[in-house]
Amino acid sequence: QQQVKQSPQSLIVQKGGISIINCAYENTAFDYFPWYQQFPGKGPALLIAIRPDVSEKKEGRFTISFNKSAKQFSLHIMDSQPGDSATYFCAASMWGSQGNLIFGKGTKLSVKP
Amino acid sequence: DTEVTQTPKHLVMGMTNKKSLKCEQHMGHRAMYWYKQKAKKPPELMFVYSYEKLSINESVPSRFSPECPNSSLLNLHLHALQPEDSALYLCASSQARGGGNTEAFFGQGTRLTVV
């Protein structure tokens, strides 16, 4: 049973456009939702994370929107750049166990110049 | 220093070999993790150590044997692996429960090929 569902599997965006990746979770015990960026041959790096007590969090060009009632959250990348081309994973865990992560299947983002 | 260091970066081993993967962090984190990542798949949790004690083993075969000699080091001992065990092995660390809350930091991984 997949606990975190992520879509789309791949995404192509023009430079300067908005990239949107969506995730849904099932376990209501989850209360920490990070997004990781991974380049080929590298380990995942945390981009931004959110907890259910807020509906939106913004850091630079990256924004997480969170809908607790729908058990959904999404990543928006504004002004997408070719350097943003990577695989993005949403994840979920419980606060206090931030490293015990359930990952979505990932989205491969390609930003075309 | 927010770095998790993994060695070696690449490892090729035969099915009868014994090898070890190493992970080190100096962030004072008391929780450390091993993940396995197959190509084009998400990382999957294998083991969790909390305060140097194994707290989670996600039904990993016994040919993988973790060890946490101290709060900064984590090893993964490998023996009699199969070709399907070829993957990127990731180490991560974070604060443990009750130790404050931080994100989980991942190392760059060890690319393991079993021949």
mmCIF file of C-alpha atoms in Angstrom:
data_model
loop_
_atom_site.group_PDB
_atom_site.id
_atom_site.type_symbol
_atom_site.label_atom_id
_atom_site.label_comp_id
_atom_site.label_asym_id
_atom_site.label_seq_id
_atom_site.Cartn_x
_atom_site.Cartn_y
_atom_site.Cartn_z
ATOM 1 C CA GLN A 1 0.000 0.000 0.000
ATOM 2 C CA GLN A 2 1.499 3.257 -1.149
ATOM 3 C CA GLN A 3 1.217 5.771 1.663
ATOM 4 C CA VAL A 4 2.333 8.841 -0.295
ATOM 5 C CA LYS A 5 1.147 9.265 -3.869
ATOM 6 C CA GLN A 6 2.981 11.728 -6.108
ATOM 7 C CA SER A 7 2.143 13.119 -9.535
ATOM 8 C CA PRO A 8 3.090 13.713 -12.251
ATOM 9 C CA GLN A 9 5.835 11.179 -12.852
ATOM 10 C CA SER A 10 7.587 13.611 -15.203
ATOM 11 C CA LEU A 11 7.212 17.274 -15.998
ATOM 12 C CA ILE A 12 8.604 19.515 -18.718
ATOM 13 C CA VAL A 13 8.462 23.266 -18.147
ATOM 14 C CA GLN A 14 9.832 26.208 -20.074
ATOM 15 C CA LYS A 15 12.368 28.478 -18.399
ATOM 16 C CA GLY A 16 10.549 31.087 -16.358
ATOM 17 C CA GLY A 17 7.421 28.967 -16.014
ATOM 18 C CA ILE A 18 5.797 27.486 -12.913
ATOM 19 C CA SER A 19 6.405 23.852 -11.996
ATOM 20 C CA ILE A 20 3.711 22.187 -9.894
ATOM 21 C CA ILE A 21 4.041 18.764 -8.267
ATOM 22 C CA ASN A 22 1.283 17.207 -6.194
ATOM 23 C CA CYS A 23 1.258 14.668 -3.384
ATOM 24 C CA ALA A 24 -1.414 12.958 -1.321
ATOM 25 C CA TYR A 25 -1.014 10.974 1.846
ATOM 26 C CA GLU A 26 -3.148 8.429 3.657
ATOM 27 C CA ASN A 27 -1.864 8.164 7.205
ATOM 28 C CA THR A 28 -3.314 10.946 9.355
ATOM 29 C CA ALA A 29 -0.533 10.377 11.899
ATOM 30 C CA PHE A 30 1.919 12.040 9.521
ATOM 31 C CA ASP A 31 2.645 15.596 10.590
ATOM 32 C CA TYR A 32 5.842 16.537 8.789
ATOM 33 C CA PHE A 33 5.952 16.920 5.006
ATOM 34 C CA PRO A 34 9.288 17.692 3.349
ATOM 35 C CA TRP A 35 10.243 18.005 -0.284
ATOM 36 C CA TYR A 36 13.628 16.687 -1.396
ATOM 37 C CA GLN A 37 15.559 17.493 -4.568
ATOM 38 C CA GLN A 38 17.902 14.899 -6.001
ATOM 39 C CA PHE A 39 20.397 15.287 -8.825
ATOM 40 C CA PRO A 40 21.748 12.190 -10.606
ATOM 41 C CA GLY A 41 24.354 10.368 -8.553
ATOM 42 C CA LYS A 42 23.738 12.546 -5.488
ATOM 43 C CA GLY A 43 21.859 12.142 -2.249
ATOM 44 C CA PRO A 44 18.513 13.873 -1.670
ATOM 45 C CA ALA A 45 18.712 17.424 -0.327
ATOM 46 C CA LEU A 46 15.901 19.076 1.608
ATOM 47 C CA LEU A 47 14.235 21.925 -0.274
ATOM 48 C CA ILE A 48 11.424 22.964 2.014
ATOM 49 C CA ALA A 49 9.165 21.355 4.589
ATOM 50 C CA ILE A 50 5.817 22.075 6.206
ATOM 51 C CA ARG A 51 3.770 20.997 9.196
ATOM 52 C CA PRO A 52 -0.060 20.790 9.184
ATOM 53 C CA ASP A 53 -0.583 23.877 11.331
ATOM 54 C CA VAL A 54 0.050 26.144 8.320
ATOM 55 C CA SER A 55 -1.495 26.061 4.859
ATOM 56 C CA GLU A 56 1.400 27.555 2.953
ATOM 57 C CA LYS A 57 5.133 28.064 3.319
ATOM 58 C CA LYS A 58 7.366 29.988 0.965
ATOM 59 C CA GLU A 59 11.133 29.981 0.680
ATOM 60 C CA GLY A 60 12.488 31.934 -2.251
ATOM 61 C CA ARG A 61 11.071 30.484 -5.461
ATOM 62 C CA PHE A 62 9.715 27.391 -3.682
ATOM 63 C CA THR A 63 6.260 27.244 -2.078
ATOM 64 C CA ILE A 64 4.464 24.377 -0.356
ATOM 65 C CA SER A 65 0.662 24.477 -0.252
ATOM 66 C CA PHE A 66 -0.964 22.181 2.291
ATOM 67 C CA ASN A 67 -4.599 21.034 2.503
ATOM 68 C CA LYS A 68 -5.092 19.053 5.697
ATOM 69 C CA SER A 69 -8.727 18.111 5.082
ATOM 70 C CA ALA A 70 -7.906 16.718 1.645
ATOM 71 C CA LYS A 71 -4.636 15.177 2.861
ATOM 72 C CA GLN A 72 -2.820 16.783 -0.027
ATOM 73 C CA PHE A 73 0.197 19.017 -0.441
ATOM 74 C CA SER A 74 1.983 20.457 -3.417
ATOM 75 C CA LEU A 75 5.250 22.085 -4.428
ATOM 76 C CA HIS A 76 5.276 25.145 -6.649
ATOM 77 C CA ILE A 77 8.531 26.277 -8.245
ATOM 78 C CA MET A 78 8.220 29.803 -9.553
ATOM 79 C CA ASP A 79 10.410 31.161 -12.365
ATOM 80 C CA SER A 80 11.734 27.662 -13.073
ATOM 81 C CA GLN A 81 15.356 27.530 -14.235
ATOM 82 C CA PRO A 82 17.337 24.880 -16.134
ATOM 83 C CA GLY A 83 19.346 24.345 -12.940
ATOM 84 C CA ASP A 84 16.126 23.175 -11.268
ATOM 85 C CA SER A 85 16.106 20.114 -13.542
ATOM 86 C CA ALA A 86 16.222 17.212 -11.082
ATOM 87 C CA THR A 87 14.030 14.584 -9.473
ATOM 88 C CA TYR A 88 11.760 15.859 -6.728
ATOM 89 C CA PHE A 89 10.412 13.651 -3.976
ATOM 90 C CA CYS A 90 7.674 14.508 -1.552
ATOM 91 C CA ALA A 91 7.791 12.660 1.728
ATOM 92 C CA ALA A 92 5.966 12.295 5.000
ATOM 93 C CA SER A 93 6.921 11.358 8.513
ATOM 94 C CA MET A 94 6.021 12.093 12.088
ATOM 95 C CA TRP A 95 7.431 15.071 13.933
ATOM 96 C CA GLY A 96 10.267 13.908 16.120
ATOM 97 C CA SER A 97 11.183 11.231 13.579
ATOM 98 C CA GLN A 98 12.066 13.436 10.645
ATOM 99 C CA GLY A 99 14.478 10.921 9.203
ATOM 100 C CA ASN A 100 11.972 8.075 9.163
ATOM 101 C CA LEU A 101 10.552 9.097 5.807
ATOM 102 C CA ILE A 102 7.977 7.615 3.474
ATOM 103 C CA PHE A 103 8.740 8.959 0.000
ATOM 104 C CA GLY A 104 6.506 9.496 -2.998
ATOM 105 C CA LYS A 105 7.644 7.899 -6.246
ATOM 106 C CA GLY A 106 9.292 11.068 -7.494
ATOM 107 C CA THR A 107 8.840 13.568 -10.305
ATOM 108 C CA LYS A 108 11.520 14.115 -12.905
ATOM 109 C CA LEU A 109 11.487 17.804 -13.780
ATOM 110 C CA SER A 110 13.082 19.116 -16.965
ATOM 111 C CA VAL A 111 13.252 22.873 -17.447
ATOM 112 C CA LYS A 112 13.879 23.788 -21.072
ATOM 113 C CA PRO A 113 15.898 26.945 -21.849
ATOM 114 C CA ASP B 1 29.038 21.475 9.338
ATOM 115 C CA THR B 2 25.852 19.927 7.926
ATOM 116 C CA GLU B 3 27.555 17.100 6.123
ATOM 117 C CA VAL B 4 26.986 13.389 6.152
ATOM 118 C CA THR B 5 30.015 11.645 4.671
ATOM 119 C CA GLN B 6 29.753 8.208 3.099
ATOM 120 C CA THR B 7 32.598 5.981 1.955
ATOM 121 C CA PRO B 8 33.297 4.517 -0.456
ATOM 122 C CA LYS B 9 31.471 6.407 -3.214
ATOM 123 C CA HIS B 10 31.483 3.366 -5.474
ATOM 124 C CA LEU B 11 31.837 -0.325 -4.651
ATOM 125 C CA VAL B 12 31.857 -3.402 -6.856
ATOM 126 C CA MET B 13 31.729 -6.706 -5.015
ATOM 127 C CA GLY B 14 31.276 -10.348 -5.812
ATOM 128 C CA MET B 15 28.489 -12.425 -4.343
ATOM 129 C CA THR B 16 30.907 -14.178 -1.974
ATOM 130 C CA ASN B 17 32.656 -11.022 -0.765
ATOM 131 C CA LYS B 18 32.307 -9.267 2.574
ATOM 132 C CA LYS B 19 32.433 -5.491 2.499
ATOM 133 C CA SER B 20 31.351 -2.568 4.649
ATOM 134 C CA LEU B 21 29.821 0.817 3.928
ATOM 135 C CA LYS B 22 30.684 3.664 6.272
ATOM 136 C CA CYS B 23 28.840 6.818 7.259
ATOM 137 C CA GLU B 24 29.971 9.674 9.496
ATOM 138 C CA GLN B 25 28.352 12.858 10.783
ATOM 139 C CA HIS B 26 29.496 15.495 13.257
ATOM 140 C CA MET B 27 26.267 17.423 13.718
ATOM 141 C CA GLY B 28 25.532 15.886 17.108
ATOM 142 C CA HIS B 29 22.600 13.951 15.660
ATOM 143 C CA ARG B 30 21.564 10.906 17.662
ATOM 144 C CA ALA B 31 19.424 9.249 14.973
ATOM 145 C CA MET B 32 21.015 7.672 11.923
ATOM 146 C CA TYR B 33 19.451 5.828 9.023
ATOM 147 C CA TRP B 34 20.241 3.540 6.129
ATOM 148 C CA TYR B 35 18.174 3.818 2.976
ATOM 149 C CA LYS B 36 18.319 1.819 -0.241
ATOM 150 C CA GLN B 37 17.517 3.460 -3.567
ATOM 151 C CA LYS B 38 17.114 1.502 -6.777
ATOM 152 C CA ALA B 39 17.377 3.294 -10.112
ATOM 153 C CA LYS B 40 14.437 5.619 -10.843
ATOM 154 C CA LYS B 41 12.818 4.718 -7.501
ATOM 155 C CA PRO B 42 12.464 6.588 -4.216
ATOM 156 C CA PRO B 43 14.685 5.837 -1.231
ATOM 157 C CA GLU B 44 13.365 3.048 0.984
ATOM 158 C CA LEU B 45 14.138 2.900 4.686
ATOM 159 C CA MET B 46 16.210 -0.078 5.829
ATOM 160 C CA PHE B 47 17.364 0.633 9.385
ATOM 161 C CA VAL B 48 17.039 3.308 12.046
ATOM 162 C CA TYR B 49 19.411 3.808 14.955
ATOM 163 C CA SER B 50 18.327 6.030 17.805
ATOM 164 C CA TYR B 51 20.857 6.841 20.542
ATOM 165 C CA GLU B 52 23.113 4.120 19.092
ATOM 166 C CA LYS B 53 20.452 1.444 19.466
ATOM 167 C CA LEU B 54 18.721 -0.241 16.553
ATOM 168 C CA SER B 55 15.129 0.908 16.718
ATOM 169 C CA ILE B 56 13.754 -0.041 13.311
ATOM 170 C CA ASN B 57 14.630 -2.889 10.964
ATOM 171 C CA GLU B 58 12.346 -2.826 7.955
ATOM 172 C CA SER B 59 12.480 -6.598 7.411
ATOM 173 C CA VAL B 60 15.850 -6.367 5.717
ATOM 174 C CA PRO B 61 17.579 -9.671 4.831
ATOM 175 C CA SER B 62 20.314 -10.766 7.230
ATOM 176 C CA ARG B 63 22.980 -10.391 4.540
ATOM 177 C CA PHE B 64 22.782 -6.686 5.494
ATOM 178 C CA SER B 65 24.079 -6.088 9.019
ATOM 179 C CA PRO B 66 24.078 -2.568 10.470
ATOM 180 C CA GLU B 67 26.333 -1.353 13.241
ATOM 181 C CA CYS B 68 26.481 1.918 15.145
ATOM 182 C CA PRO B 69 29.827 1.985 17.020
ATOM 183 C CA ASN B 70 29.284 5.504 18.379
ATOM 184 C CA SER B 71 27.053 8.526 17.950
ATOM 185 C CA SER B 72 28.954 9.769 14.881
ATOM 186 C CA LEU B 73 29.464 6.564 12.928
ATOM 187 C CA LEU B 74 27.195 4.122 11.160
ATOM 188 C CA ASN B 75 28.313 1.049 9.254
ATOM 189 C CA LEU B 76 26.515 -1.366 6.982
ATOM 190 C CA HIS B 77 28.196 -4.746 6.704
ATOM 191 C CA LEU B 78 27.491 -6.672 3.524
ATOM 192 C CA HIS B 79 27.886 -10.416 2.994
ATOM 193 C CA ALA B 80 26.713 -12.846 0.342
ATOM 194 C CA LEU B 81 24.801 -10.221 -1.574
ATOM 195 C CA GLN B 82 22.802 -10.866 -4.711
ATOM 196 C CA PRO B 83 22.909 -8.908 -7.983
ATOM 197 C CA GLU B 84 19.469 -7.477 -7.169
ATOM 198 C CA ASP B 85 21.031 -5.768 -4.150
ATOM 199 C CA SER B 86 22.836 -3.419 -6.520
ATOM 200 C CA ALA B 87 21.610 0.076 -5.637
ATOM 201 C CA LEU B 88 22.537 3.444 -4.182
ATOM 202 C CA TYR B 89 22.833 3.109 -0.423
ATOM 203 C CA LEU B 90 22.115 6.330 1.412
ATOM 204 C CA CYS B 91 22.927 7.265 4.976
ATOM 205 C CA ALA B 92 21.024 10.016 6.754
ATOM 206 C CA SER B 93 21.032 11.615 10.182
ATOM 207 C CA SER B 94 18.717 13.788 12.242
ATOM 208 C CA GLN B 95 17.984 14.654 15.813
ATOM 209 C CA ALA B 96 16.417 11.760 17.665
ATOM 210 C CA ARG B 97 13.075 11.981 19.422
ATOM 211 C CA GLY B 98 13.426 14.194 22.473
ATOM 212 C CA GLY B 99 16.644 15.716 21.186
ATOM 213 C CA GLY B 100 15.218 18.681 19.371
ATOM 214 C CA ASN B 101 13.852 18.788 15.886
ATOM 215 C CA THR B 102 15.837 19.174 12.693
ATOM 216 C CA GLU B 103 15.580 18.041 9.156
ATOM 217 C CA ALA B 104 17.154 14.811 8.003
ATOM 218 C CA PHE B 105 20.453 15.250 6.168
ATOM 219 C CA PHE B 106 21.466 12.712 3.557
ATOM 220 C CA GLY B 107 24.913 11.689 2.429
ATOM 221 C CA GLN B 108 25.884 11.379 -1.227
ATOM 222 C CA GLY B 109 25.466 7.631 -1.134
ATOM 223 C CA THR B 110 27.506 4.578 -2.043
ATOM 224 C CA ARG B 111 26.806 3.180 -5.492
ATOM 225 C CA LEU B 112 26.987 -0.605 -4.970
ATOM 226 C CA THR B 113 27.249 -3.086 -7.822
ATOM 227 C CA VAL B 114 27.084 -6.799 -7.048
ATOM 228 C CA VAL B 115 28.558 -9.026 -9.739
#
